[in-house]
mmCIF file with all atom_site columns, C-alpha atoms and ligand atoms in Angstrom:
data_model
loop_
_atom_site.group_PDB
_atom_site.id
_atom_site.type_symbol
_atom_site.label_atom_id
_atom_site.label_alt_id
_atom_site.label_comp_id
_atom_site.label_asym_id
_atom_site.label_entity_id
_atom_site.label_seq_id
_atom_site.pdbx_PDB_ins_code
_atom_site.Cartn_x
_atom_site.Cartn_y
_atom_site.Cartn_z
_atom_site.occupancy
_atom_site.B_iso_or_equiv
_atom_site.pdbx_formal_charge
_atom_site.auth_seq_id
_atom_site.auth_comp_id
_atom_site.auth_asym_id
_atom_site.auth_atom_id
_atom_site.pdbx_PDB_model_num
ATOM   1   C  CA  . MET R 1 1   ? -10.483 -37.021 14.340  1.00 0.00 ? 1   MET R CA  1
ATOM   2   C  CA  . THR R 1 2   ? -7.031  -38.323 13.500  1.00 0.00 ? 2   THR R CA  1
ATOM   3   C  CA  . GLY R 1 3   ? -3.985  -37.929 15.684  1.00 0.00 ? 3   GLY R CA  1
ATOM   4   C  CA  . GLY R 1 4   ? -2.555  -35.543 13.113  1.00 0.00 ? 4   GLY R CA  1
ATOM   5   C  CA  . VAL R 1 5   ? 0.773   -35.523 11.321  1.00 0.00 ? 5   VAL R CA  1
ATOM   6   C  CA  . ALA R 1 6   ? 3.858   -34.490 13.299  1.00 0.00 ? 6   ALA R CA  1
ATOM   7   C  CA  . LEU R 1 7   ? 5.807   -32.058 11.098  1.00 0.00 ? 7   LEU R CA  1
ATOM   8   C  CA  . ALA R 1 8   ? 8.295   -31.709 13.970  1.00 0.00 ? 8   ALA R CA  1
ATOM   9   C  CA  . PRO R 1 9   ? 8.073   -32.605 17.675  1.00 0.00 ? 9   PRO R CA  1
ATOM   10  C  CA  . GLY R 1 10  ? 5.062   -30.640 18.989  1.00 0.00 ? 10  GLY R CA  1
ATOM   11  C  CA  . LEU R 1 11  ? 4.145   -29.218 15.572  1.00 0.00 ? 11  LEU R CA  1
ATOM   12  C  CA  . ILE R 1 12  ? 1.074   -31.242 14.625  1.00 0.00 ? 12  ILE R CA  1
ATOM   13  C  CA  . HIS R 1 13  ? -0.830  -30.782 11.370  1.00 0.00 ? 13  HIS R CA  1
ATOM   14  C  CA  . HIS R 1 14  ? -4.501  -31.860 11.310  1.00 0.00 ? 14  HIS R CA  1
ATOM   15  C  CA  . PRO R 1 15  ? -5.545  -31.720 7.632   1.00 0.00 ? 15  PRO R CA  1
ATOM   16  C  CA  . GLY R 1 16  ? -9.254  -31.010 7.148   1.00 0.00 ? 16  GLY R CA  1
ATOM   17  C  CA  . HIS R 1 17  ? -9.954  -30.763 10.872  1.00 0.00 ? 17  HIS R CA  1
ATOM   18  C  CA  . LEU R 1 18  ? -12.896 -28.434 10.179  1.00 0.00 ? 18  LEU R CA  1
ATOM   19  C  CA  . ASP R 1 19  ? -15.355 -29.828 7.649   1.00 0.00 ? 19  ASP R CA  1
ATOM   20  C  CA  . ALA R 1 20  ? -17.199 -27.602 5.165   1.00 0.00 ? 20  ALA R CA  1
ATOM   21  C  CA  . ALA R 1 21  ? -20.083 -26.959 7.574   1.00 0.00 ? 21  ALA R CA  1
ATOM   22  C  CA  . ALA R 1 22  ? -17.724 -25.960 10.405  1.00 0.00 ? 22  ALA R CA  1
ATOM   23  C  CA  . GLN R 1 23  ? -15.746 -23.694 8.050   1.00 0.00 ? 23  GLN R CA  1
ATOM   24  C  CA  . ALA R 1 24  ? -18.973 -22.022 6.930   1.00 0.00 ? 24  ALA R CA  1
ATOM   25  C  CA  . GLU R 1 25  ? -20.104 -21.554 10.540  1.00 0.00 ? 25  GLU R CA  1
ATOM   26  C  CA  . LEU R 1 26  ? -16.706 -20.132 11.533  1.00 0.00 ? 26  LEU R CA  1
ATOM   27  C  CA  . GLY R 1 27  ? -16.889 -17.713 8.590   1.00 0.00 ? 27  GLY R CA  1
ATOM   28  C  CA  . ARG R 1 28  ? -20.337 -16.575 9.746   1.00 0.00 ? 28  ARG R CA  1
ATOM   29  C  CA  . GLU R 1 29  ? -19.167 -16.144 13.329  1.00 0.00 ? 29  GLU R CA  1
ATOM   30  C  CA  . LEU R 1 30  ? -16.192 -14.066 12.201  1.00 0.00 ? 30  LEU R CA  1
ATOM   31  C  CA  . ALA R 1 31  ? -18.318 -11.935 9.885   1.00 0.00 ? 31  ALA R CA  1
ATOM   32  C  CA  . GLY R 1 32  ? -20.678 -11.200 12.776  1.00 0.00 ? 32  GLY R CA  1
ATOM   33  C  CA  . GLY R 1 33  ? -17.837 -9.602  14.767  1.00 0.00 ? 33  GLY R CA  1
ATOM   34  C  CA  . LEU R 1 34  ? -16.524 -7.362  12.001  1.00 0.00 ? 34  LEU R CA  1
ATOM   35  C  CA  . ALA R 1 35  ? -18.791 -4.394  12.734  1.00 0.00 ? 35  ALA R CA  1
ATOM   36  C  CA  . CYS R 1 36  ? -17.173 -3.811  16.131  1.00 0.00 ? 36  CYS R CA  1
ATOM   37  C  CA  . ALA R 1 37  ? -13.770 -5.313  15.280  1.00 0.00 ? 37  ALA R CA  1
ATOM   38  C  CA  . PRO R 1 38  ? -13.059 -4.399  11.627  1.00 0.00 ? 38  PRO R CA  1
ATOM   39  C  CA  . PHE R 1 39  ? -9.845  -5.577  9.973   1.00 0.00 ? 39  PHE R CA  1
ATOM   40  C  CA  . TYR R 1 40  ? -7.124  -2.932  10.186  1.00 0.00 ? 40  TYR R CA  1
ATOM   41  C  CA  . THR R 1 41  ? -3.547  -2.643  8.943   1.00 0.00 ? 41  THR R CA  1
ATOM   42  C  CA  . PRO R 1 42  ? -0.984  -3.229  11.693  1.00 0.00 ? 42  PRO R CA  1
ATOM   43  C  CA  . ARG R 1 43  ? 2.425   -1.541  11.559  1.00 0.00 ? 43  ARG R CA  1
ATOM   44  C  CA  . MET R 1 44  ? 5.916   -2.765  12.347  1.00 0.00 ? 44  MET R CA  1
ATOM   45  C  CA  . PRO R 1 45  ? 7.520   -1.659  15.600  1.00 0.00 ? 45  PRO R CA  1
ATOM   46  C  CA  . ARG R 1 46  ? 9.933   1.290   15.217  1.00 0.00 ? 46  ARG R CA  1
ATOM   47  C  CA  . THR R 1 47  ? 9.737   1.667   11.416  1.00 0.00 ? 47  THR R CA  1
ATOM   48  C  CA  . GLY R 1 48  ? 5.938   1.950   11.322  1.00 0.00 ? 48  GLY R CA  1
ATOM   49  C  CA  . ARG R 1 49  ? 5.971   0.008   8.030   1.00 0.00 ? 49  ARG R CA  1
ATOM   50  C  CA  . PRO R 1 50  ? 2.554   -1.481  7.285   1.00 0.00 ? 50  PRO R CA  1
ATOM   51  C  CA  . PHE R 1 51  ? 2.063   -5.264  7.347   1.00 0.00 ? 51  PHE R CA  1
ATOM   52  C  CA  . SER R 1 52  ? 0.723   -6.780  4.116   1.00 0.00 ? 52  SER R CA  1
ATOM   53  C  CA  . VAL R 1 53  ? -1.663  -8.835  6.294   1.00 0.00 ? 53  VAL R CA  1
ATOM   54  C  CA  . ARG R 1 54  ? -4.731  -7.178  7.805   1.00 0.00 ? 54  ARG R CA  1
ATOM   55  C  CA  . MET R 1 55  ? -5.729  -8.123  11.336  1.00 0.00 ? 55  MET R CA  1
ATOM   56  C  CA  . SER R 1 56  ? -8.527  -8.299  13.841  1.00 0.00 ? 56  SER R CA  1
ATOM   57  C  CA  . ASN R 1 57  ? -8.876  -10.165 17.137  1.00 0.00 ? 57  ASN R CA  1
ATOM   58  C  CA  . ARG R 1 58  ? -11.432 -12.100 19.122  1.00 0.00 ? 58  ARG R CA  1
ATOM   59  C  CA  . GLY R 1 59  ? -11.380 -12.856 22.825  1.00 0.00 ? 59  GLY R CA  1
ATOM   60  C  CA  . PRO R 1 60  ? -10.516 -10.791 25.888  1.00 0.00 ? 60  PRO R CA  1
ATOM   61  C  CA  . LEU R 1 61  ? -6.958  -10.027 24.715  1.00 0.00 ? 61  LEU R CA  1
ATOM   62  C  CA  . GLY R 1 62  ? -5.995  -8.870  21.240  1.00 0.00 ? 62  GLY R CA  1
ATOM   63  C  CA  . TRP R 1 63  ? -2.477  -8.982  19.799  1.00 0.00 ? 63  TRP R CA  1
ATOM   64  C  CA  . VAL R 1 64  ? -1.528  -5.681  18.215  1.00 0.00 ? 64  VAL R CA  1
ATOM   65  C  CA  . SER R 1 65  ? 1.569   -4.217  16.599  1.00 0.00 ? 65  SER R CA  1
ATOM   66  C  CA  . ASP R 1 66  ? 2.356   -0.560  15.975  1.00 0.00 ? 66  ASP R CA  1
ATOM   67  C  CA  . ALA R 1 67  ? 5.311   1.808   16.200  1.00 0.00 ? 67  ALA R CA  1
ATOM   68  C  CA  . ASP R 1 68  ? 5.355   1.286   20.004  1.00 0.00 ? 68  ASP R CA  1
ATOM   69  C  CA  . GLY R 1 69  ? 5.880   -2.471  19.673  1.00 0.00 ? 69  GLY R CA  1
ATOM   70  C  CA  . TYR R 1 70  ? 3.998   -5.756  19.966  1.00 0.00 ? 70  TYR R CA  1
ATOM   71  C  CA  . ARG R 1 71  ? 1.552   -6.310  22.835  1.00 0.00 ? 71  ARG R CA  1
ATOM   72  C  CA  . TYR R 1 72  ? -1.779  -7.708  23.931  1.00 0.00 ? 72  TYR R CA  1
ATOM   73  C  CA  . GLN R 1 73  ? -4.529  -5.209  24.638  1.00 0.00 ? 73  GLN R CA  1
ATOM   74  C  CA  . LEU R 1 74  ? -8.178  -5.248  25.670  1.00 0.00 ? 74  LEU R CA  1
ATOM   75  C  CA  . ARG R 1 75  ? -9.452  -2.937  22.914  1.00 0.00 ? 75  ARG R CA  1
ATOM   76  C  CA  . HIS R 1 76  ? -9.409  -2.475  19.155  1.00 0.00 ? 76  HIS R CA  1
ATOM   77  C  CA  . PRO R 1 77  ? -6.683  0.070   18.293  1.00 0.00 ? 77  PRO R CA  1
ATOM   78  C  CA  . GLU R 1 78  ? -8.931  2.060   15.946  1.00 0.00 ? 78  GLU R CA  1
ATOM   79  C  CA  . THR R 1 79  ? -12.461 1.782   17.348  1.00 0.00 ? 79  THR R CA  1
ATOM   80  C  CA  . GLY R 1 80  ? -11.528 1.469   21.047  1.00 0.00 ? 80  GLY R CA  1
ATOM   81  C  CA  . ALA R 1 81  ? -14.170 -1.266  21.441  1.00 0.00 ? 81  ALA R CA  1
ATOM   82  C  CA  . PRO R 1 82  ? -13.515 -4.506  23.359  1.00 0.00 ? 82  PRO R CA  1
ATOM   83  C  CA  . TRP R 1 83  ? -12.888 -7.478  21.074  1.00 0.00 ? 83  TRP R CA  1
ATOM   84  C  CA  . PRO R 1 84  ? -15.848 -9.790  20.305  1.00 0.00 ? 84  PRO R CA  1
ATOM   85  C  CA  . GLU R 1 85  ? -15.905 -13.307 21.730  1.00 0.00 ? 85  GLU R CA  1
ATOM   86  C  CA  . ILE R 1 86  ? -13.769 -16.123 20.364  1.00 0.00 ? 86  ILE R CA  1
ATOM   87  C  CA  . PRO R 1 87  ? -15.971 -18.000 17.840  1.00 0.00 ? 87  PRO R CA  1
ATOM   88  C  CA  . ALA R 1 88  ? -17.552 -21.161 19.257  1.00 0.00 ? 88  ALA R CA  1
ATOM   89  C  CA  . VAL R 1 89  ? -16.189 -23.275 16.372  1.00 0.00 ? 89  VAL R CA  1
ATOM   90  C  CA  . ALA R 1 90  ? -12.647 -22.146 17.253  1.00 0.00 ? 90  ALA R CA  1
ATOM   91  C  CA  . ARG R 1 91  ? -13.140 -22.728 20.993  1.00 0.00 ? 91  ARG R CA  1
ATOM   92  C  CA  . ALA R 1 92  ? -14.415 -26.235 20.269  1.00 0.00 ? 92  ALA R CA  1
ATOM   93  C  CA  . ALA R 1 93  ? -11.297 -26.951 18.179  1.00 0.00 ? 93  ALA R CA  1
ATOM   94  C  CA  . TRP R 1 94  ? -9.129  -25.778 21.115  1.00 0.00 ? 94  TRP R CA  1
ATOM   95  C  CA  . GLU R 1 95  ? -11.003 -28.136 23.426  1.00 0.00 ? 95  GLU R CA  1
ATOM   96  C  CA  . ARG R 1 96  ? -10.292 -31.015 21.058  1.00 0.00 ? 96  ARG R CA  1
ATOM   97  C  CA  . LEU R 1 97  ? -6.695  -30.225 20.142  1.00 0.00 ? 97  LEU R CA  1
ATOM   98  C  CA  . ALA R 1 98  ? -5.329  -28.332 23.174  1.00 0.00 ? 98  ALA R CA  1
ATOM   99  C  CA  . ALA R 1 99  ? -7.365  -30.121 25.833  1.00 0.00 ? 99  ALA R CA  1
ATOM   100 C  CA  . ASP R 1 100 ? -4.625  -30.004 28.477  1.00 0.00 ? 100 ASP R CA  1
ATOM   101 C  CA  . ALA R 1 101 ? -4.175  -26.236 28.246  1.00 0.00 ? 101 ALA R CA  1
ATOM   102 C  CA  . PRO R 1 102 ? -6.237  -23.572 30.044  1.00 0.00 ? 102 PRO R CA  1
ATOM   103 C  CA  . PRO R 1 103 ? -8.827  -21.838 27.822  1.00 0.00 ? 103 PRO R CA  1
ATOM   104 C  CA  . PRO R 1 104 ? -7.605  -19.481 25.106  1.00 0.00 ? 104 PRO R CA  1
ATOM   105 C  CA  . GLU R 1 105 ? -7.633  -15.735 25.824  1.00 0.00 ? 105 GLU R CA  1
ATOM   106 C  CA  . ALA R 1 106 ? -6.612  -14.451 22.405  1.00 0.00 ? 106 ALA R CA  1
ATOM   107 C  CA  . CYS R 1 107 ? -7.590  -15.249 18.851  1.00 0.00 ? 107 CYS R CA  1
ATOM   108 C  CA  . LEU R 1 108 ? -5.678  -13.277 16.257  1.00 0.00 ? 108 LEU R CA  1
ATOM   109 C  CA  . VAL R 1 109 ? -7.498  -13.145 12.919  1.00 0.00 ? 109 VAL R CA  1
ATOM   110 C  CA  . ASN R 1 110 ? -5.195  -12.601 9.938   1.00 0.00 ? 110 ASN R CA  1
ATOM   111 C  CA  . LEU R 1 111 ? -6.626  -11.709 6.531   1.00 0.00 ? 111 LEU R CA  1
ATOM   112 C  CA  . TYR R 1 112 ? -4.395  -12.316 3.511   1.00 0.00 ? 112 TYR R CA  1
ATOM   113 C  CA  . ALA R 1 113 ? -5.193  -10.797 0.142   1.00 0.00 ? 113 ALA R CA  1
ATOM   114 C  CA  . PRO R 1 114 ? -3.428  -12.515 -2.776  1.00 0.00 ? 114 PRO R CA  1
ATOM   115 C  CA  . GLY R 1 115 ? 0.206   -11.380 -2.519  1.00 0.00 ? 115 GLY R CA  1
ATOM   116 C  CA  . ALA R 1 116 ? 0.152   -10.873 1.258   1.00 0.00 ? 116 ALA R CA  1
ATOM   117 C  CA  . ARG R 1 117 ? 2.741   -12.756 3.277   1.00 0.00 ? 117 ARG R CA  1
ATOM   118 C  CA  . MET R 1 118 ? 4.103   -13.034 6.785   1.00 0.00 ? 118 MET R CA  1
ATOM   119 C  CA  . GLY R 1 119 ? 7.816   -13.127 7.507   1.00 0.00 ? 119 GLY R CA  1
ATOM   120 C  CA  . LEU R 1 120 ? 9.418   -15.745 9.748   1.00 0.00 ? 120 LEU R CA  1
ATOM   121 C  CA  . HIS R 1 121 ? 8.768   -14.950 13.403  1.00 0.00 ? 121 HIS R CA  1
ATOM   122 C  CA  . GLN R 1 122 ? 8.186   -16.588 16.783  1.00 0.00 ? 122 GLN R CA  1
ATOM   123 C  CA  . ASP R 1 123 ? 4.988   -16.249 18.829  1.00 0.00 ? 123 ASP R CA  1
ATOM   124 C  CA  . ARG R 1 124 ? 6.572   -15.179 22.088  1.00 0.00 ? 124 ARG R CA  1
ATOM   125 C  CA  . ASP R 1 125 ? 4.485   -12.361 23.552  1.00 0.00 ? 125 ASP R CA  1
ATOM   126 C  CA  . GLU R 1 126 ? 2.607   -14.755 25.854  1.00 0.00 ? 126 GLU R CA  1
ATOM   127 C  CA  . GLU R 1 127 ? 3.448   -15.366 29.530  1.00 0.00 ? 127 GLU R CA  1
ATOM   128 C  CA  . ASP R 1 128 ? 2.245   -18.941 29.214  1.00 0.00 ? 128 ASP R CA  1
ATOM   129 C  CA  . LEU R 1 129 ? 4.542   -20.708 26.790  1.00 0.00 ? 129 LEU R CA  1
ATOM   130 C  CA  . ASP R 1 130 ? 3.414   -24.150 28.011  1.00 0.00 ? 130 ASP R CA  1
ATOM   131 C  CA  . ALA R 1 131 ? 0.063   -23.856 26.217  1.00 0.00 ? 131 ALA R CA  1
ATOM   132 C  CA  . PRO R 1 132 ? 0.225   -24.426 22.455  1.00 0.00 ? 132 PRO R CA  1
ATOM   133 C  CA  . VAL R 1 133 ? -0.828  -21.987 19.750  1.00 0.00 ? 133 VAL R CA  1
ATOM   134 C  CA  . LEU R 1 134 ? -3.685  -23.370 17.643  1.00 0.00 ? 134 LEU R CA  1
ATOM   135 C  CA  . SER R 1 135 ? -3.962  -22.217 14.029  1.00 0.00 ? 135 SER R CA  1
ATOM   136 C  CA  . LEU R 1 136 ? -7.101  -22.654 11.902  1.00 0.00 ? 136 LEU R CA  1
ATOM   137 C  CA  . SER R 1 137 ? -7.215  -21.835 8.190   1.00 0.00 ? 137 SER R CA  1
ATOM   138 C  CA  . LEU R 1 138 ? -10.052 -20.702 5.926   1.00 0.00 ? 138 LEU R CA  1
ATOM   139 C  CA  . GLY R 1 139 ? -10.200 -19.661 2.270   1.00 0.00 ? 139 GLY R CA  1
ATOM   140 C  CA  . ALA R 1 140 ? -7.287  -19.992 -0.144  1.00 0.00 ? 140 ALA R CA  1
ATOM   141 C  CA  . PRO R 1 141 ? -4.469  -22.465 0.579   1.00 0.00 ? 141 PRO R CA  1
ATOM   142 C  CA  . ALA R 1 142 ? -1.108  -21.100 1.725   1.00 0.00 ? 142 ALA R CA  1
ATOM   143 C  CA  . LEU R 1 143 ? 2.510   -22.158 1.892   1.00 0.00 ? 143 LEU R CA  1
ATOM   144 C  CA  . PHE R 1 144 ? 3.408   -22.220 5.609   1.00 0.00 ? 144 PHE R CA  1
ATOM   145 C  CA  . ARG R 1 145 ? 7.143   -22.175 6.406   1.00 0.00 ? 145 ARG R CA  1
ATOM   146 C  CA  . TYR R 1 146 ? 8.509   -23.484 9.685   1.00 0.00 ? 146 TYR R CA  1
ATOM   147 C  CA  . GLY R 1 147 ? 11.931  -23.992 11.186  1.00 0.00 ? 147 GLY R CA  1
ATOM   148 C  CA  . GLY R 1 148 ? 13.520  -24.542 14.559  1.00 0.00 ? 148 GLY R CA  1
ATOM   149 C  CA  . THR R 1 149 ? 13.680  -22.300 17.595  1.00 0.00 ? 149 THR R CA  1
ATOM   150 C  CA  . ARG R 1 150 ? 16.723  -20.392 16.298  1.00 0.00 ? 150 ARG R CA  1
ATOM   151 C  CA  . ARG R 1 151 ? 16.387  -17.991 13.414  1.00 0.00 ? 151 ARG R CA  1
ATOM   152 C  CA  . GLY R 1 152 ? 19.137  -19.628 11.359  1.00 0.00 ? 152 GLY R CA  1
ATOM   153 C  CA  . ASP R 1 153 ? 17.753  -23.168 11.691  1.00 0.00 ? 153 ASP R CA  1
ATOM   154 C  CA  . PRO R 1 154 ? 16.837  -24.947 8.432   1.00 0.00 ? 154 PRO R CA  1
ATOM   155 C  CA  . THR R 1 155 ? 13.210  -24.530 7.365   1.00 0.00 ? 155 THR R CA  1
ATOM   156 C  CA  . ARG R 1 156 ? 10.633  -26.591 5.492   1.00 0.00 ? 156 ARG R CA  1
ATOM   157 C  CA  . SER R 1 157 ? 7.238   -25.726 4.132   1.00 0.00 ? 157 SER R CA  1
ATOM   158 C  CA  . VAL R 1 158 ? 3.802   -27.339 4.149   1.00 0.00 ? 158 VAL R CA  1
ATOM   159 C  CA  . ARG R 1 159 ? 0.648   -26.408 2.292   1.00 0.00 ? 159 ARG R CA  1
ATOM   160 C  CA  . LEU R 1 160 ? -2.171  -25.365 4.626   1.00 0.00 ? 160 LEU R CA  1
ATOM   161 C  CA  . GLU R 1 161 ? -5.629  -25.933 3.162   1.00 0.00 ? 161 GLU R CA  1
ATOM   162 C  CA  . PRO R 1 162 ? -8.954  -24.479 4.298   1.00 0.00 ? 162 PRO R CA  1
ATOM   163 C  CA  . GLY R 1 163 ? -10.178 -26.380 7.351   1.00 0.00 ? 163 GLY R CA  1
ATOM   164 C  CA  . ASP R 1 164 ? -6.675  -27.404 8.402   1.00 0.00 ? 164 ASP R CA  1
ATOM   165 C  CA  . ALA R 1 165 ? -5.622  -27.062 12.030  1.00 0.00 ? 165 ALA R CA  1
ATOM   166 C  CA  . LEU R 1 166 ? -2.034  -26.761 13.168  1.00 0.00 ? 166 LEU R CA  1
ATOM   167 C  CA  . VAL R 1 167 ? -0.948  -27.150 16.785  1.00 0.00 ? 167 VAL R CA  1
ATOM   168 C  CA  . ILE R 1 168 ? 2.285   -25.281 17.548  1.00 0.00 ? 168 ILE R CA  1
ATOM   169 C  CA  . GLY R 1 169 ? 3.315   -26.576 20.948  1.00 0.00 ? 169 GLY R CA  1
ATOM   170 C  CA  . GLY R 1 170 ? 5.761   -28.568 23.033  1.00 0.00 ? 170 GLY R CA  1
ATOM   171 C  CA  . PRO R 1 171 ? 9.333   -28.318 21.726  1.00 0.00 ? 171 PRO R CA  1
ATOM   172 C  CA  . SER R 1 172 ? 8.002   -26.351 18.687  1.00 0.00 ? 172 SER R CA  1
ATOM   173 C  CA  . ARG R 1 173 ? 6.136   -23.704 20.732  1.00 0.00 ? 173 ARG R CA  1
ATOM   174 C  CA  . LEU R 1 174 ? 8.831   -21.151 19.890  1.00 0.00 ? 174 LEU R CA  1
ATOM   175 C  CA  . ALA R 1 175 ? 9.547   -22.439 16.386  1.00 0.00 ? 175 ALA R CA  1
ATOM   176 C  CA  . PHE R 1 176 ? 10.020  -19.767 13.733  1.00 0.00 ? 176 PHE R CA  1
ATOM   177 C  CA  . HIS R 1 177 ? 7.161   -19.759 11.234  1.00 0.00 ? 177 HIS R CA  1
ATOM   178 C  CA  . GLY R 1 178 ? 5.585   -17.601 8.566   1.00 0.00 ? 178 GLY R CA  1
ATOM   179 C  CA  . ILE R 1 179 ? 3.557   -17.565 5.376   1.00 0.00 ? 179 ILE R CA  1
ATOM   180 C  CA  . ASP R 1 180 ? 5.566   -17.558 2.128   1.00 0.00 ? 180 ASP R CA  1
ATOM   181 C  CA  . ARG R 1 181 ? 2.585   -16.976 -0.114  1.00 0.00 ? 181 ARG R CA  1
ATOM   182 C  CA  . ILE R 1 182 ? -1.084  -17.494 -0.709  1.00 0.00 ? 182 ILE R CA  1
ATOM   183 C  CA  . LEU R 1 183 ? -1.791  -20.171 -3.312  1.00 0.00 ? 183 LEU R CA  1
ATOM   184 C  CA  . ALA R 1 184 ? -4.664  -18.621 -5.201  1.00 0.00 ? 184 ALA R CA  1
ATOM   185 C  CA  . GLU R 1 185 ? -4.299  -20.674 -8.361  1.00 0.00 ? 185 GLU R CA  1
ATOM   186 C  CA  . ALA R 1 186 ? -6.732  -20.221 -11.211 1.00 0.00 ? 186 ALA R CA  1
ATOM   187 C  CA  . ALA R 1 187 ? -8.213  -23.677 -10.552 1.00 0.00 ? 187 ALA R CA  1
ATOM   188 C  CA  . ASP R 1 188 ? -9.031  -22.724 -6.956  1.00 0.00 ? 188 ASP R CA  1
ATOM   189 C  CA  . LEU R 1 189 ? -10.605 -19.476 -8.115  1.00 0.00 ? 189 LEU R CA  1
ATOM   190 C  CA  . LEU R 1 190 ? -12.865 -21.236 -10.594 1.00 0.00 ? 190 LEU R CA  1
ATOM   191 C  CA  . ALA R 1 191 ? -13.826 -24.199 -8.438  1.00 0.00 ? 191 ALA R CA  1
ATOM   192 C  CA  . GLU R 1 192 ? -16.987 -24.070 -6.396  1.00 0.00 ? 192 GLU R CA  1
ATOM   193 C  CA  . PRO R 1 193 ? -15.670 -23.707 -2.813  1.00 0.00 ? 193 PRO R CA  1
ATOM   194 C  CA  . ALA R 1 194 ? -16.303 -26.631 -0.437  1.00 0.00 ? 194 ALA R CA  1
ATOM   195 C  CA  . ALA R 1 195 ? -17.684 -24.134 2.083   1.00 0.00 ? 195 ALA R CA  1
ATOM   196 C  CA  . PRO R 1 196 ? -19.615 -20.964 1.189   1.00 0.00 ? 196 PRO R CA  1
ATOM   197 C  CA  . ARG R 1 197 ? -17.312 -17.942 1.407   1.00 0.00 ? 197 ARG R CA  1
ATOM   198 C  CA  . PRO R 1 198 ? -18.208 -15.118 3.763   1.00 0.00 ? 198 PRO R CA  1
ATOM   199 C  CA  . ASP R 1 199 ? -18.207 -11.643 2.147   1.00 0.00 ? 199 ASP R CA  1
ATOM   200 C  CA  . PHE R 1 200 ? -14.945 -10.643 3.827   1.00 0.00 ? 200 PHE R CA  1
ATOM   201 C  CA  . LEU R 1 201 ? -13.145 -13.581 2.156   1.00 0.00 ? 201 LEU R CA  1
ATOM   202 C  CA  . PRO R 1 202 ? -13.231 -13.110 -1.637  1.00 0.00 ? 202 PRO R CA  1
ATOM   203 C  CA  . PRO R 1 203 ? -11.925 -15.893 -3.929  1.00 0.00 ? 203 PRO R CA  1
ATOM   204 C  CA  . GLY R 1 204 ? -8.142  -16.175 -3.602  1.00 0.00 ? 204 GLY R CA  1
ATOM   205 C  CA  . TRP R 1 205 ? -8.031  -14.589 -0.134  1.00 0.00 ? 205 TRP R CA  1
ATOM   206 C  CA  . ARG R 1 206 ? -7.106  -16.474 3.047   1.00 0.00 ? 206 ARG R CA  1
ATOM   207 C  CA  . CYS R 1 207 ? -8.037  -16.093 6.679   1.00 0.00 ? 207 CYS R CA  1
ATOM   208 C  CA  . ASN R 1 208 ? -6.100  -17.634 9.557   1.00 0.00 ? 208 ASN R CA  1
ATOM   209 C  CA  . LEU R 1 209 ? -6.962  -17.687 13.239  1.00 0.00 ? 209 LEU R CA  1
ATOM   210 C  CA  . THR R 1 210 ? -4.346  -18.265 15.929  1.00 0.00 ? 210 THR R CA  1
ATOM   211 C  CA  . LEU R 1 211 ? -5.699  -19.030 19.377  1.00 0.00 ? 211 LEU R CA  1
ATOM   212 C  CA  . ARG R 1 212 ? -3.435  -18.529 22.348  1.00 0.00 ? 212 ARG R CA  1
ATOM   213 C  CA  . ARG R 1 213 ? -3.349  -18.670 26.107  1.00 0.00 ? 213 ARG R CA  1
ATOM   214 C  CA  . VAL R 1 214 ? -1.654  -15.433 27.160  1.00 0.00 ? 214 VAL R CA  1
ATOM   215 C  CA  . THR R 1 215 ? -1.604  -15.311 30.976  1.00 0.00 ? 215 THR R CA  1
ATOM   216 C  CA  . ARG R 1 216 ? -0.699  -18.072 33.370  1.00 0.00 ? 216 ARG R CA  1
ATOM   217 C  CA  . LEU R 1 217 ? -3.686  -19.448 35.265  1.00 0.00 ? 217 LEU R CA  1
ATOM   218 C  CA  . GLY R 1 218 ? -4.150  -17.390 38.437  1.00 0.00 ? 218 GLY R CA  1
ATOM   219 C  CA  . GLY R 1 219 ? -2.118  -14.526 36.941  1.00 0.00 ? 219 GLY R CA  1
ATOM   220 C  CA  . THR R 1 220 ? -3.445  -11.049 36.221  1.00 0.00 ? 220 THR R CA  1
ATOM   221 C  CA  . PRO R 1 221 ? -4.398  -10.201 32.638  1.00 0.00 ? 221 PRO R CA  1
ATOM   222 C  CA  . ALA R 1 222 ? -2.088  -7.892  30.765  1.00 0.00 ? 222 ALA R CA  1
ATOM   223 C  CA  . ALA R 1 223 ? -3.472  -4.344  30.258  1.00 0.00 ? 223 ALA R CA  1
HETATM 224 C  C1  . SIN J 2 .   ? 0.660   -16.282 12.334  1.00 0.00 ? 301 SIN J C1  1
HETATM 225 O  O1  . SIN J 2 .   ? 1.754   -16.801 12.548  1.00 0.00 ? 301 SIN J O1  1
HETATM 226 O  O2  . SIN J 2 .   ? 0.203   -15.350 13.016  1.00 0.00 ? 301 SIN J O2  1
HETATM 227 C  C2  . SIN J 2 .   ? -0.214  -16.741 11.202  1.00 0.00 ? 301 SIN J C2  1
HETATM 228 C  C3  . SIN J 2 .   ? 0.182   -18.002 10.535  1.00 0.00 ? 301 SIN J C3  1
HETATM 229 C  C4  . SIN J 2 .   ? -0.777  -18.323 9.401   1.00 0.00 ? 301 SIN J C4  1
HETATM 230 O  O3  . SIN J 2 .   ? -1.342  -17.405 8.804   1.00 0.00 ? 301 SIN J O3  1
HETATM 231 O  O4  . SIN J 2 .   ? -0.942  -19.519 9.104   1.00 0.00 ? 301 SIN J O4  1
HETATM 232 MN MN1 . MN  J 3 .   ? 2.745   -16.563 14.449  1.00 0.00 ? 302 MN  J MN1 1
#
């Protein structure tokens, strides 16, 4: 494991952190949870406009968005079932890359069809902002945009490949970030993937996991 590449203070890119076997195992673990936590379409607070990204969660707390706002909750908004466990491959990556933080409680799973994107935002619904957010990418590459902690700050972009990990912590914990676009070029579609694709991830689609600590240690979990 390398020390990673600092894109900004606290924003550390680990290219290829998950090898093909780990990506395949993570895909299998995610697929196994889809029966009780299917992907669904979240909606923007107030307007109720649908996201282009589909979402699911793993772990005790799931991040959801609907007309009532953003929050963490214990159950799937459509099935009412508790979220499945955080995949072991993802927990192991947290132990390697966020070793000083308490264990993750939330793992948001974003599914991007070609053409899906995510606007610039901060991850700030957590009580514990000392722990980093850990992002893991599978499937098609994507153009990840990041800036400073103020919305108007200048931004840059980096290509996130399958298997890449990104630690969003320290002075960058509240950095604005988003996904400009999925890079499903023809060459990527034709090439034999390094890791076998799970059924939920067709060629040209991308999946991203973000693991987070939500509560402070010793605190009470959010409802
Ligand atoms: C997110 O900010 O929730 C996802 C970022 C990504 O898809 O890489
Ligand atoms: Mn985010």
